[in-house]
Amino acid sequence: MSEQSTPVRTMREWAFETSHSYPEPFTDARVSATFTDPAGRESTIEAFYDGDLTWRVRFNPGIAGRWSWRMSSIPPNPDFQQDGEFTAGQAEVRGFLRSTPGEGWGFTWESGAPVFILGDTTYHLFGMAHNSGDGAREVRAFMERRAAQGFNLLRIRVPVSPFHPPDGHSSWQTQRLWPWGGSEQSPRFDRFNLPYFKTIDAVLGWADELEIGVELIMEGWGFEFPFNSRNIFVPEWEELWLRYLVARFDAFGCVMFWTLQNEYEYYPNGDWHYGTNNAVCDRWAIRVGHLMRRIAPHGHIIAVHNGPVTPSFGKRFASDPYVIDTVMF
């Protein structure tokens, strides 16, 4: 079947409903879509479960011309065995941000124009929009003000929670937001808080409208729960979390950076190894960076937030120097 044309670098979404009820829909099925560009090159992105027996696929074509797509699922489900075509129309757009060391300020749009980053750290922006009575309106107004002031980047953490065992409550965080199922005391990492993720959709949609970029911090500080409890937040749950974030948000044009963790030197047990070469956290960044390159087809910049400056990051990632694009300071 054919579909209407949309400009290049415009996010498209497809929704697929199934009559099959999965007991645990976030883990019982892996649904994906493979897109073929006009030159025959393929890229695959996973679909994400969005409630009501509905999976969604989001994709953002970067080349003008006729595209095709086909769905697949594991285990097989006839409701997901679909295919189609669409046209991406030519348009003069800036495209996605790219890391270009040695050129200008180190970043350029896909169009080739250099970019000077002027950013603001707004860790709890999603939580403010979701939890406060007038939060959505206030966040939208704040974003409009920052865009008018010339800011082009907002640093936002996806998870927000004041609960940090074993020390307990963190008084400096006032907005609770638990993005998984269950609760901090009894987590269900195989489920996601869909109303909250719909709030993130809305905020990223505003960012696209305002042409202001977002750094999505996938994991908070390593001393925060659950990232300081790797015996609970095991690699299997971590991968499910990363895959869901990519499936849901990678196609947004506003995404500038996927930052794997804030101050990643706190990995894996919440201890700050200041001034030492913590090879474990560096290997973690390399491993997760490779996962991101496999599952995130739009090529957004992969970053880590800084730890100690010695030894140099060049030495830290010397064994695999191209998996991390940018170190955020």
Rosetta silent file (secondary structure, phi, psi, omega in degrees, C-alpha in Angstrom):
SEQUENCE: MSEQSTPVRTMREWAFETSHSYPEPFTDARVSATFTDPAGRESTIEAFYDGDLTWRVRFNPGIAGRWSWRMSSIPPNPDFQQDGEFTAGQAEVRGFLRSTPGEGWGFTWESGAPVFILGDTTYHLFGMAHNSGDGAREVRAFMERRAAQGFNLLRIRVPVSPFHPPDGHSSWQTQRLWPWGGSEQSPRFDRFNLPYFKTIDAVLGWADELEIGVELIMEGWGFEFPFNSRNIFVPEWEELWLRYLVARFDAFGCVMFWTLQNEYEYYPNGDWHYGTNNAVCDRWAIRVGHLMRRIAPHGHIIAVHNGPVTPSFGKRFASDPYVIDTVMF
SCORE:     score description
SCORE:     0.000 S_00000001
   1 L     0.000  152.998 -178.729    0.000    0.000    0.000 S_00000001
   2 L  -108.747  159.758 -178.399    1.156    3.565   -0.605 S_00000001
   3 L  -136.012  166.440 -177.083    1.007    6.565    1.676 S_00000001
   4 L   -67.084  158.001  179.428    1.158   10.327    1.357 S_00000001
   5 L   -80.373  142.345  171.071    4.437   12.174    0.956 S_00000001
   6 E  -132.170  155.558 -177.868    6.047   13.967    3.888 S_00000001
   7 E   -66.190  155.974  172.802    9.255   16.037    3.880 S_00000001
   8 L   -59.942  155.390 -178.194   12.606   14.506    4.706 S_00000001
   9 L    54.324   42.821  170.914   13.609   14.714    8.354 S_00000001
  10 L  -124.283  127.807 -178.337   10.003   14.570    9.475 S_00000001
  11 L   -69.216  132.127  174.369    9.039   11.900   11.986 S_00000001
  12 E  -113.579  151.395 -179.515    6.462    9.423   10.764 S_00000001
  13 E  -134.781  138.562  174.317    4.491    7.037   12.954 S_00000001
  14 E  -122.517  138.766  178.195    2.655    3.799   12.249 S_00000001
  15 E  -115.021  136.804 -178.340    0.338    2.070   14.744 S_00000001
  16 E  -130.425  120.276  177.722   -0.332   -1.666   14.718 S_00000001
  17 E   -99.617  150.250  177.848   -3.045   -3.301   16.793 S_00000001
  18 L  -129.783  150.046  175.903   -3.187   -6.992   17.561 S_00000001
  19 L   -87.115   -8.406 -178.829   -5.955   -9.259   18.730 S_00000001
  20 L   -86.802  126.604  179.885   -3.452  -11.350   20.666 S_00000001
  21 L   -94.048  115.070  177.735   -3.202  -10.436   24.352 S_00000001
  22 L   -89.626  128.132  178.491    0.335  -10.738   25.675 S_00000001
  23 L   -57.213  -39.987  178.711    0.558  -11.263   29.447 S_00000001
  24 L  -128.854   83.633 -169.575    3.713   -9.121   29.557 S_00000001
  25 H   -64.462  -24.066 -179.446    3.644   -7.050   26.364 S_00000001
  26 H   -75.388  -18.830 -176.830    6.933   -5.227   27.010 S_00000001
  27 H  -124.609  -19.145 -174.251    8.856   -8.504   27.099 S_00000001
  28 H   -79.784  -14.161 -179.245    6.725  -11.209   25.455 S_00000001
  29 L  -143.120  142.125  171.296    7.144   -9.866   21.911 S_00000001
  30 E  -117.538  112.577 -175.973    9.841   -8.044   19.992 S_00000001
  31 E  -111.521  136.130 -178.867    8.344   -6.141   17.071 S_00000001
  32 E  -144.747  163.222  177.156   10.472   -4.247   14.563 S_00000001
  33 E  -129.140  134.801  176.465   10.300   -2.489   11.220 S_00000001
  34 E  -108.448  125.412 -178.144   12.951   -2.512    8.510 S_00000001
  35 E  -107.295  137.128  178.534   13.039    0.507    6.215 S_00000001
  36 E  -116.575  122.650 -176.517   14.620    0.497    2.767 S_00000001
  37 L   -82.842  174.653 -176.403   15.701    3.833    1.316 S_00000001
  38 L   -59.758  -21.153  178.809   15.625    4.777   -2.398 S_00000001
  39 L   -92.048    0.937  177.550   19.191    3.473   -2.806 S_00000001
  40 L    91.524    5.812  179.711   18.316    0.064   -1.348 S_00000001
  41 L   -85.029  141.544 -175.138   19.990    0.539    2.034 S_00000001
  42 E  -108.475  147.942  170.533   18.193   -0.896    5.041 S_00000001
  43 E  -144.451  144.645 -173.779   17.812    0.284    8.608 S_00000001
  44 E  -123.382  137.807  173.637   15.809   -1.336   11.381 S_00000001
  45 E  -134.980  145.221 -179.445   14.150    0.129   14.444 S_00000001
  46 E   -78.284  149.838  169.414   12.085   -1.624   17.071 S_00000001
  47 L   -81.325  161.702  177.604    8.437   -0.872   17.677 S_00000001
  48 E  -126.095  144.315  178.165    7.329    0.034   21.195 S_00000001
  49 E   -77.163  133.272 -175.482    4.296   -1.069   23.120 S_00000001
  50 L  -127.479   23.722  178.589    1.982    1.865   23.904 S_00000001
  51 L    86.111  163.839  176.464   -0.941    0.184   25.658 S_00000001
  52 L    55.667   40.841  177.580   -4.313   -1.093   24.416 S_00000001
  53 L    56.696   32.641 -176.816   -2.708   -3.925   22.416 S_00000001
  54 E  -121.696  129.145  171.125   -1.026   -1.323   20.196 S_00000001
  55 E  -108.810  144.786  179.980    2.588   -1.168   19.043 S_00000001
  56 E  -124.113  145.976  174.566    3.967    1.929   17.340 S_00000001
  57 E  -119.979  132.413  176.561    6.869    2.469   14.980 S_00000001
  58 E  -122.756  134.709 -178.114    8.534    5.867   14.548 S_00000001
  59 E  -147.231  149.471 -176.115   10.982    6.668   11.792 S_00000001
  60 L  -130.814   98.128 -174.739   12.543    9.820   10.380 S_00000001
  61 L   -70.922  139.242 -179.088   13.731    9.504    6.748 S_00000001
  62 L  -107.433   -1.070 -177.910   16.848   11.406    5.789 S_00000001
  63 L  -128.032  135.633  177.691   16.795   10.872    2.016 S_00000001
  64 L   -73.652  147.150  177.472   14.189   12.082   -0.473 S_00000001
  65 E   129.833 -168.284 -175.699   12.465    9.504   -2.640 S_00000001
  66 E   -87.270  125.405  177.818   10.431    6.330   -2.390 S_00000001
  67 E  -112.388  153.771  171.151   10.834    4.268    0.769 S_00000001
  68 E  -128.573  158.909  178.775    9.478    0.848    1.643 S_00000001
  69 E  -145.417  154.874  175.699    9.041   -0.856    4.989 S_00000001
  70 E  -144.632  142.020 -179.049    8.194   -4.272    6.341 S_00000001
  71 E   -97.277  155.613  172.254    7.252   -5.424    9.817 S_00000001
  72 E  -152.370  163.087 -179.728    8.327   -8.540   11.652 S_00000001
  73 E  -150.530  151.989  173.579    7.910   -9.956   15.122 S_00000001
  74 E  -128.452  119.611   -6.081    9.349  -12.584   17.444 S_00000001
  75 L   -68.254  162.138 -177.278    7.419  -14.779   18.068 S_00000001
  76 L   -59.295  139.160  176.165    5.588  -14.446   14.726 S_00000001
  77 L  -139.909  119.596 -177.262    2.235  -12.698   14.839 S_00000001
  78 H   -56.721  -28.263  179.637    0.195  -12.268   11.633 S_00000001
  79 H   -64.706  -22.282 -179.029   -1.039   -8.871   12.845 S_00000001
  80 H  -101.704    0.248  179.410    2.542   -7.586   12.579 S_00000001
  81 L   -87.565   74.953 -176.850    3.349   -9.131    9.195 S_00000001
  82 L  -128.672  162.066  176.637    2.704   -5.961    7.211 S_00000001
  83 E  -149.766  169.831 -178.969    4.546   -3.836    4.678 S_00000001
  84 E  -176.163 -175.083 -179.463    4.112   -0.600    2.810 S_00000001
  85 E  -139.870  158.456  171.403    5.661    2.343    1.031 S_00000001
  86 E  -156.135  163.217  178.599    5.858    6.099    1.439 S_00000001
  87 E  -111.654  130.492  171.843    7.527    9.047   -0.253 S_00000001
  88 E   -98.373  116.773 -177.066    9.903   11.415    1.514 S_00000001
  89 E   -81.935  147.198  178.105    9.727   14.769   -0.253 S_00000001
  90 L   -64.317  139.109  178.743   12.765   16.954   -0.852 S_00000001
  91 L  -155.658  149.940  175.107   13.034   19.876    1.574 S_00000001
  92 L   -84.880  102.282 -177.396   15.641   22.376    2.730 S_00000001
  93 L  -131.863  157.649  178.376   16.183   21.296    6.322 S_00000001
  94 L   -76.368  -27.327 -179.671   19.053   21.479    8.785 S_00000001
  95 L    78.792 -162.302 -178.656   18.756   17.788    9.603 S_00000001
  96 L   -85.238  160.150  174.528   20.186   16.087   12.673 S_00000001
  97 E   -77.327  139.516  177.427   23.163   17.236   14.720 S_00000001
  98 E  -126.822  146.293  175.176   26.441   15.477   13.966 S_00000001
  99 E   -84.552  121.836 -176.837   29.724   15.364   15.872 S_00000001
 100 L  -132.297   77.525 -178.247   32.474   16.762   13.630 S_00000001
 101 L   -55.152  135.102  177.747   35.746   17.080   15.588 S_00000001
 102 L    87.253   -5.472  179.270   38.025   19.759   14.199 S_00000001
 103 L  -111.870  122.381  177.840   35.279   21.536   12.273 S_00000001
 104 L    54.700 -124.885  177.791   33.943   24.834   13.623 S_00000001
 105 L   -93.720   13.490  176.887   32.787   24.292   17.195 S_00000001
 106 L    95.291   -1.542  179.477   32.848   20.517   16.785 S_00000001
 107 E  -139.372  143.132  173.934   29.228   20.099   15.671 S_00000001
 108 E  -139.191  155.120  168.396   27.391   20.573   12.385 S_00000001
 109 E   -74.754  164.352  175.265   23.902   19.990   11.094 S_00000001
 110 L   -59.384  -26.275  177.893   23.472   17.392    8.376 S_00000001
 111 L   -68.585  -14.900 -178.291   23.125   20.345    6.000 S_00000001
 112 L   102.475   -9.417 -178.981   26.767   21.193    6.751 S_00000001
 113 L   -72.420  133.953  178.826   26.092   24.378    8.745 S_00000001
 114 E   -69.871  154.652 -176.357   28.255   24.686   11.885 S_00000001
 115 L  -128.945  129.078  170.323   26.543   24.715   15.283 S_00000001
 116 L  -102.167  119.646 -176.478   27.495   26.540   18.462 S_00000001
 117 L   -81.001  124.453  171.110   25.864   24.811   21.419 S_00000001
 118 L  -123.646  103.735 -169.559   24.166   27.080   23.968 S_00000001
 119 E  -117.603  166.126  176.739   22.553   24.788   26.495 S_00000001
 120 E  -135.451  135.739  177.394   20.654   24.748   29.760 S_00000001
 121 E   -86.381  114.466 -177.807   20.567   21.934   32.317 S_00000001
 122 L  -130.962   65.907 -170.559   16.915   21.153   33.061 S_00000001
 123 L   -51.648  -41.322 -169.113   17.166   17.721   34.635 S_00000001
 124 L  -101.954   22.321 -173.846   13.556   17.462   35.843 S_00000001
 125 H   -60.797  -41.918  179.364   11.732   19.013   32.896 S_00000001
 126 H   -65.564  -42.328  178.946    9.781   15.847   32.050 S_00000001
 127 H   -63.958  -38.592  177.522    8.849   15.337   35.702 S_00000001
 128 H   -62.183  -43.886 -179.407    7.700   18.952   36.005 S_00000001
 129 H   -65.766  -30.605 -173.751    5.476   18.578   32.950 S_00000001
 130 H   -88.833  -37.599 -169.559    4.027   15.323   34.251 S_00000001
 131 H   -95.331  -32.670 -172.757    3.576   15.904   37.974 S_00000001
 132 L   -78.772  153.818 -179.487    2.692   19.556   38.487 S_00000001
 133 L   -59.057  -49.609  177.480   -0.854   20.910   38.214 S_00000001
 134 L  -107.303   25.205 -172.244    0.034   23.451   35.534 S_00000001
 135 H   -58.425  -43.450 -176.946    3.294   21.721   34.711 S_00000001
 136 H   -62.952  -45.009  179.986    2.666   21.185   31.020 S_00000001
 137 H   -64.640  -41.870 -178.831    1.727   24.808   30.422 S_00000001
 138 H   -66.968  -40.141  179.379    4.650   26.090   32.499 S_00000001
 139 H   -65.855  -42.925  177.679    7.153   23.811   30.769 S_00000001
 140 H   -59.694  -44.299  179.519    5.909   24.879   27.340 S_00000001
 141 H   -64.166  -39.907  177.246    6.252   28.547   28.331 S_00000001
 142 H   -61.834  -44.644 -179.499    9.746   27.918   29.691 S_00000001
 143 H   -63.978  -40.272  177.326   10.824   26.211   26.470 S_00000001
 144 H   -61.994  -40.377  179.730    9.433   29.065   24.378 S_00000001
 145 H   -65.399  -44.554  179.105   11.384   31.549   26.514 S_00000001
 146 H   -63.502  -41.542  178.544   14.626   29.598   26.190 S_00000001
 147 H   -61.862  -41.736  179.344   14.190   29.299   22.417 S_00000001
 148 H   -66.134  -27.729  178.682   13.598   33.064   22.156 S_00000001
 149 L   -80.771   -5.236  178.114   16.773   33.654   24.177 S_00000001
 150 L    97.396    3.096  176.255   18.819   31.683   21.658 S_00000001
 151 L   -68.546  140.714  179.112   19.277   28.448   23.603 S_00000001
 152 L  -125.641   10.707  179.226   19.462   25.433   21.317 S_00000001
 153 E  -150.986  133.886  170.499   19.920   22.562   23.809 S_00000001
 154 E  -119.294  127.655  176.956   18.151   21.347   26.949 S_00000001
 155 E   -91.845  118.828 -174.303   19.778   18.626   29.065 S_00000001
 156 E  -132.445  132.682  174.262   17.007   16.409   30.473 S_00000001
 157 E   -88.499  138.221  176.995   17.147   13.207   32.486 S_00000001
 158 L   -74.487  -50.433  179.230   14.540   10.592   31.645 S_00000001
 159 L   -88.814  138.857  178.082   14.329    8.958   35.123 S_00000001
 160 E  -138.694  121.372  175.883   13.588   11.115   38.177 S_00000001
 161 L  -156.600  137.627  176.701   13.143    9.747   41.706 S_00000001
 162 L   -85.619    2.131 -176.316   14.046   10.992   45.192 S_00000001
 163 E   -91.414  117.043 -176.854   14.321    7.417   46.484 S_00000001
 164 E  -136.742   83.501  175.081   17.957    6.341   46.860 S_00000001
 165 L   -69.564  153.506    5.992   18.645    3.272   48.984 S_00000001
 166 L   -85.625   -5.748 -177.128   20.528    2.481   51.117 S_00000001
 167 L   -76.665  -17.862  177.362   20.599    6.095   52.321 S_00000001
 168 E    99.208 -126.868 -169.282   16.901    6.560   51.707 S_00000001
 169 E   -90.741  140.716  175.687   15.343    9.813   50.597 S_00000001
 170 L  -102.637  111.488 -172.179   17.104   12.575   48.678 S_00000001
 171 L   -72.127  -20.681 -176.168   15.679   15.877   49.903 S_00000001
 172 L   -81.161   -9.549  172.803   17.005   17.964   47.001 S_00000001
 173 L  -103.390  120.326 -173.701   14.762   16.146   44.525 S_00000001
 174 L  -106.343  -12.795 -178.574   11.177   17.189   45.067 S_00000001
 175 L  -108.100  114.578  177.069    9.397   15.641   42.075 S_00000001
 176 L   -80.030  135.384  171.424    8.854   11.900   42.192 S_00000001
 177 E  -149.212  114.940  179.910    8.767   10.144   38.858 S_00000001
 178 L  -110.204  108.487 -171.697    9.034    6.388   38.562 S_00000001
 179 L   -82.896   -6.475 -179.830    9.220    5.440   34.865 S_00000001
 180 E  -100.252 -168.257  172.936    8.903    1.675   35.368 S_00000001
 181 E   -87.382  172.770 -179.367    6.191   -0.541   36.805 S_00000001
 182 E    65.980 -138.789  179.974    5.668   -1.191   40.471 S_00000001
 183 L  -144.988  175.105  177.840    7.471    1.228   42.776 S_00000001
 184 L   -59.923  -36.940 -178.963   10.989    2.021   43.934 S_00000001
 185 L   -76.878  -24.492  179.249   10.506   -0.351   46.863 S_00000001
 186 L  -141.580   72.828 -171.083    9.077   -3.107   44.654 S_00000001
 187 E   -73.116  148.527  169.268   10.196   -2.381   41.088 S_00000001
 188 E  -121.849   93.143 -177.122    8.919   -4.048   37.936 S_00000001
 189 E   -76.861   -2.611  176.097   11.594   -3.321   35.364 S_00000001
 190 E   -94.585   10.840  177.593    9.687   -5.349   32.753 S_00000001
 191 E  -135.855  158.881 -179.145    6.970   -2.662   32.629 S_00000001
 192 E  -131.101  148.460 -178.555    6.896    1.047   31.839 S_00000001
 193 L   -80.325   90.329 -170.847    4.828    3.980   33.109 S_00000001
 194 H   -63.758  -39.122  176.807    3.023    4.797   29.876 S_00000001
 195 H   -57.530  -37.521  177.781    1.310    8.046   30.983 S_00000001
 196 H   -66.700  -42.205  179.845    4.749    9.446   31.809 S_00000001
 197 H   -65.526  -31.014  174.846    6.180    8.391   28.457 S_00000001
 198 H   -67.919  -32.520  173.938    3.271   10.112   26.725 S_00000001
 199 H   -63.606  -43.044  177.866    4.277   13.285   28.612 S_00000001
 200 H   -61.390  -41.390  175.702    7.797   12.942   27.231 S_00000001
 201 H   -52.454  -46.053 -176.786    6.287   12.565   23.743 S_00000001
 202 H   -65.110  -44.616 -178.610    4.520   15.891   24.209 S_00000001
 203 H   -64.340  -42.083  178.476    7.606   17.731   25.468 S_00000001
 204 H   -67.281  -32.867  174.602    9.758   16.411   22.620 S_00000001
 205 H   -63.082  -39.695  176.044    7.028   17.421   20.189 S_00000001
 206 H   -64.681  -40.068  178.813    7.232   20.987   21.530 S_00000001
 207 H   -61.176  -40.626  176.190   11.011   20.888   21.168 S_00000001
 208 H   -60.796  -44.432 -179.945   10.598   19.897   17.525 S_00000001
 209 H   -61.893  -40.712 -175.525    8.195   22.805   16.967 S_00000001
 210 H   -86.265   -4.517 -177.817   10.538   25.279   18.659 S_00000001
 211 L    55.264   43.285  174.308   13.655   23.835   16.959 S_00000001
 212 L  -114.577  132.547 -173.350   15.379   23.462   20.300 S_00000001
 213 E   -82.654  163.457 -178.388   17.508   20.372   20.804 S_00000001
 214 E  -131.553  134.218  166.697   17.397   17.855   23.644 S_00000001
 215 E   -98.738  112.110 -179.931   20.094   15.808   25.314 S_00000001
 216 E   -90.020  111.833  179.291   18.313   12.703   26.583 S_00000001
 217 E   -89.064  110.016 -168.928   20.149   11.364   29.632 S_00000001
 218 L   -74.185  -33.772  176.545   19.250    7.691   29.634 S_00000001
 219 L  -130.014  136.785  177.907   20.466    6.886   33.138 S_00000001
 220 L   -69.870 -166.945  178.119   20.724    9.330   36.029 S_00000001
 221 L   -56.500  148.840 -178.806   23.757    9.569   38.248 S_00000001
 222 L   -66.144  -14.229  176.704   25.253    6.218   39.172 S_00000001
 223 L   -86.793   -1.449 -179.033   24.528    6.867   42.851 S_00000001
 224 L   -91.262  149.149  173.174   20.784    6.996   42.125 S_00000001
 225 L   -77.161  135.621    7.616   18.406    4.094   42.376 S_00000001
 226 L   -94.277    5.384 -171.646   18.212    1.837   40.437 S_00000001
 227 L   -72.227  -14.732  175.718   21.533    2.614   38.777 S_00000001
 228 L   -94.392    8.153 -176.628   23.430    2.137   42.042 S_00000001
 229 L  -130.053   72.210 -173.935   21.919   -1.327   42.527 S_00000001
 230 L   -72.847   -9.319  171.786   23.257   -3.465   39.723 S_00000001
 231 L   -79.952  -14.334  175.999   22.203   -6.627   41.535 S_00000001
 232 L  -105.770  -51.252  177.637   18.605   -5.418   41.015 S_00000001
 233 L   -88.104   74.538 -173.323   18.883   -3.382   37.839 S_00000001
 234 L   -74.453  165.365 -177.025   20.677   -6.192   36.036 S_00000001
 235 H   -55.200  -31.260  179.797   22.005   -5.891   32.454 S_00000001
 236 H   -64.945  -41.329  177.515   18.887   -7.578   31.067 S_00000001
 237 H   -72.051  -35.538  177.163   16.636   -4.855   32.534 S_00000001
 238 H   -61.226  -44.832 -179.381   19.093   -2.170   31.503 S_00000001
 239 H   -64.708  -40.196  177.999   18.998   -3.342   27.894 S_00000001
 240 H   -60.679  -41.838  178.184   15.192   -3.454   27.901 S_00000001
 241 H   -61.533  -49.221 -178.702   15.168    0.134   29.220 S_00000001
 242 H   -63.207  -42.441  179.988   17.620    1.396   26.601 S_00000001
 243 H   -63.093  -38.835 -179.290   15.783   -0.365   23.783 S_00000001
 244 H   -67.598  -42.227  178.704   12.453    1.121   24.823 S_00000001
 245 H   -60.337  -44.727 -179.369   13.871    4.654   24.966 S_00000001
 246 H   -64.793  -46.794 -178.608   15.412    4.298   21.518 S_00000001
 247 H   -58.611  -37.809 -173.815   12.286    2.768   19.979 S_00000001
 248 H   -83.962  -34.869 -167.209   10.111    5.540   21.347 S_00000001
 249 H  -119.516  -10.377 -173.505   12.289    8.634   20.954 S_00000001
 250 L   -62.898  -26.201 -175.678   15.082    8.070   18.421 S_00000001
 251 L   -82.663   -9.224  179.577   12.993    9.399   15.511 S_00000001
 252 L   -67.923  134.133  179.957   12.382   12.829   17.063 S_00000001
 253 L   -68.039  -23.170 -177.275   14.262   15.527   15.199 S_00000001
 254 L   -75.840  -15.245 -177.487   15.028   17.404   18.417 S_00000001
 255 E   -68.469  116.931  177.059   17.210   14.617   19.814 S_00000001
 256 E  -100.343  -41.121 -175.207   20.797   15.859   19.671 S_00000001
 257 E  -135.254  135.994  161.631   22.531   13.562   22.151 S_00000001
 258 E   -98.445  104.086  177.640   21.899   10.176   23.679 S_00000001
 259 E   -95.395  120.689 -169.731   23.881   10.492   26.929 S_00000001
 260 L   -66.125  -43.308  177.945   24.318    7.046   28.402 S_00000001
 261 L  -155.805  147.632  175.828   24.707    8.123   32.027 S_00000001
 262 L   -82.742  122.438 -175.469   25.209   11.328   33.968 S_00000001
 263 L    53.031   67.174 -170.544   28.701   11.263   35.556 S_00000001
 264 H   -64.867  -11.797  178.276   29.245    7.729   34.367 S_00000001
 265 H   -66.839  -10.593  175.563   32.207    7.221   36.693 S_00000001
 266 H   -74.836  -15.527  178.107   29.706    6.316   39.409 S_00000001
 267 L   -67.251  141.983    6.596   29.099    3.025   37.604 S_00000001
 268 L  -105.346   -4.582 -171.084   28.746    0.258   38.759 S_00000001
 269 L  -123.835   14.173  177.390   28.168    0.672   42.513 S_00000001
 270 L    85.496   -1.050  178.606   27.619    4.363   43.108 S_00000001
 271 L   -88.054  137.599  178.742   31.161    5.063   44.296 S_00000001
 272 L   -88.459  109.547 -177.352   32.980    8.038   42.827 S_00000001
 273 L   -91.277   63.025 -172.486   36.399    6.812   41.728 S_00000001
 274 L   -68.324  130.695  175.477   37.828   10.278   41.460 S_00000001
 275 L    78.928    6.627  178.634   41.301   10.502   40.006 S_00000001
 276 L  -118.579  160.050  178.281   41.562    6.802   39.266 S_00000001
 277 L   -89.469   91.990 -179.442   41.291    4.853   36.063 S_00000001
 278 L   -83.484   88.840 -175.103   38.034    3.007   36.609 S_00000001
 279 H   -64.022  -27.303 -178.562   38.299    0.581   33.732 S_00000001
 280 H   -64.493  -45.887 -178.295   34.968   -1.025   34.583 S_00000001
 281 H   -68.705  -33.796  176.824   32.942    2.123   33.935 S_00000001
 282 H   -65.416  -41.268  178.405   34.867    2.791   30.723 S_00000001
 283 H   -66.535  -35.250  175.465   34.148   -0.734   29.502 S_00000001
 284 H   -60.180  -47.259 -179.206   30.485   -0.220   30.432 S_00000001
 285 H   -60.576  -40.673  179.303   30.356    2.932   28.293 S_00000001
 286 H   -65.610  -44.179 -179.565   31.925    1.103   25.364 S_00000001
 287 H   -62.750  -48.042 -177.821   29.540   -1.841   25.686 S_00000001
 288 H   -69.054  -35.301  176.126   26.428    0.309   25.932 S_00000001
 289 H   -59.979  -40.662  177.869   27.688    2.577   23.160 S_00000001
 290 H   -66.087  -39.137  176.000   27.937   -0.414   20.829 S_00000001
 291 H   -58.968  -44.669 -179.611   24.394   -1.466   21.756 S_00000001
 292 H   -61.312  -39.920 -179.860   23.172    2.017   20.872 S_00000001
 293 H   -66.250  -27.841  178.233   24.881    1.905   17.487 S_00000001
 294 H   -77.920  -34.229 -169.012   23.120   -1.377   16.730 S_00000001
 295 H  -107.183  -11.532 -175.707   19.619   -0.319   17.752 S_00000001
 296 L  -109.693   97.569 -168.746   19.449    3.449   17.059 S_00000001
 297 L   -78.371  -11.151 -173.338   19.274    3.911   13.270 S_00000001
 298 L   -87.458   -5.133  171.432   19.119    7.717   13.090 S_00000001
 299 L    74.382   25.274  176.596   22.736    8.233   14.067 S_00000001
 300 L   -62.947  156.041 -177.281   22.261   10.692   16.928 S_00000001
 301 E   -64.310  131.977  175.975   25.407   11.585   18.865 S_00000001
 302 E   -98.790  125.224 -172.829   26.304    9.045   21.571 S_00000001
 303 E  -133.500  160.263  164.154   27.734   10.717   24.657 S_00000001
 304 E  -124.639  148.793  173.924   28.769   10.153   28.241 S_00000001
 305 E   -85.469  148.603 -163.897   28.720   12.794   30.918 S_00000001
 306 L   -66.138  154.701  166.212   32.128   13.452   32.402 S_00000001
 307 L  -121.278 -152.328  176.774   33.954   11.778   35.232 S_00000001
 308 L   -57.772  149.978 -174.637   37.496   12.505   36.412 S_00000001
 309 L   -89.543   -7.514  176.903   39.708   14.095   33.770 S_00000001
 310 L  -123.482  136.932   -6.806   42.724   11.877   34.425 S_00000001
 311 L   -67.150  170.008 -175.444   43.662    9.751   32.700 S_00000001
 312 L   -62.299  155.309  178.780   42.498   11.471   29.518 S_00000001
 313 H   -66.380  -26.969  174.297   39.385   10.262   27.758 S_00000001
 314 H   -59.990  -39.893  177.466   41.557    9.498   24.767 S_00000001
 315 H   -74.452  -35.975 -178.557   43.349    6.912   26.868 S_00000001
 316 H   -61.095  -40.476 -175.727   40.146    5.684   28.467 S_00000001
 317 L  -108.765   23.045 -176.902   38.588    4.833   25.110 S_00000001
 318 L   -62.646  -30.549 -178.556   41.777    4.066   23.206 S_00000001
 319 L   -73.943  -15.960 -178.504   40.751    0.434   22.672 S_00000001
 320 L  -154.192   71.098 -165.174   37.557    1.546   20.912 S_00000001
 321 L   -75.180   -7.789 -173.844   37.903    5.230   20.036 S_00000001
 322 L  -110.561    4.096 -176.519   34.875    5.687   17.755 S_00000001
 323 L   -83.419  -32.479  175.602   32.016    4.303   19.833 S_00000001
 324 L  -101.620  122.084 -177.246   31.589    7.417   22.031 S_00000001
 325 L   -81.717  -38.652 -169.197   31.170   10.574   19.946 S_00000001
 326 E  -145.109  139.268  170.944   31.196   13.249   22.645 S_00000001
 327 E  -104.345  120.557 -176.685   32.126   13.673   26.292 S_00000001
 328 E   -86.755  135.230  177.423   29.761   16.151   27.958 S_00000001
 329 L  -122.060    0.000    0.000   31.145   18.606   30.505 S_00000001
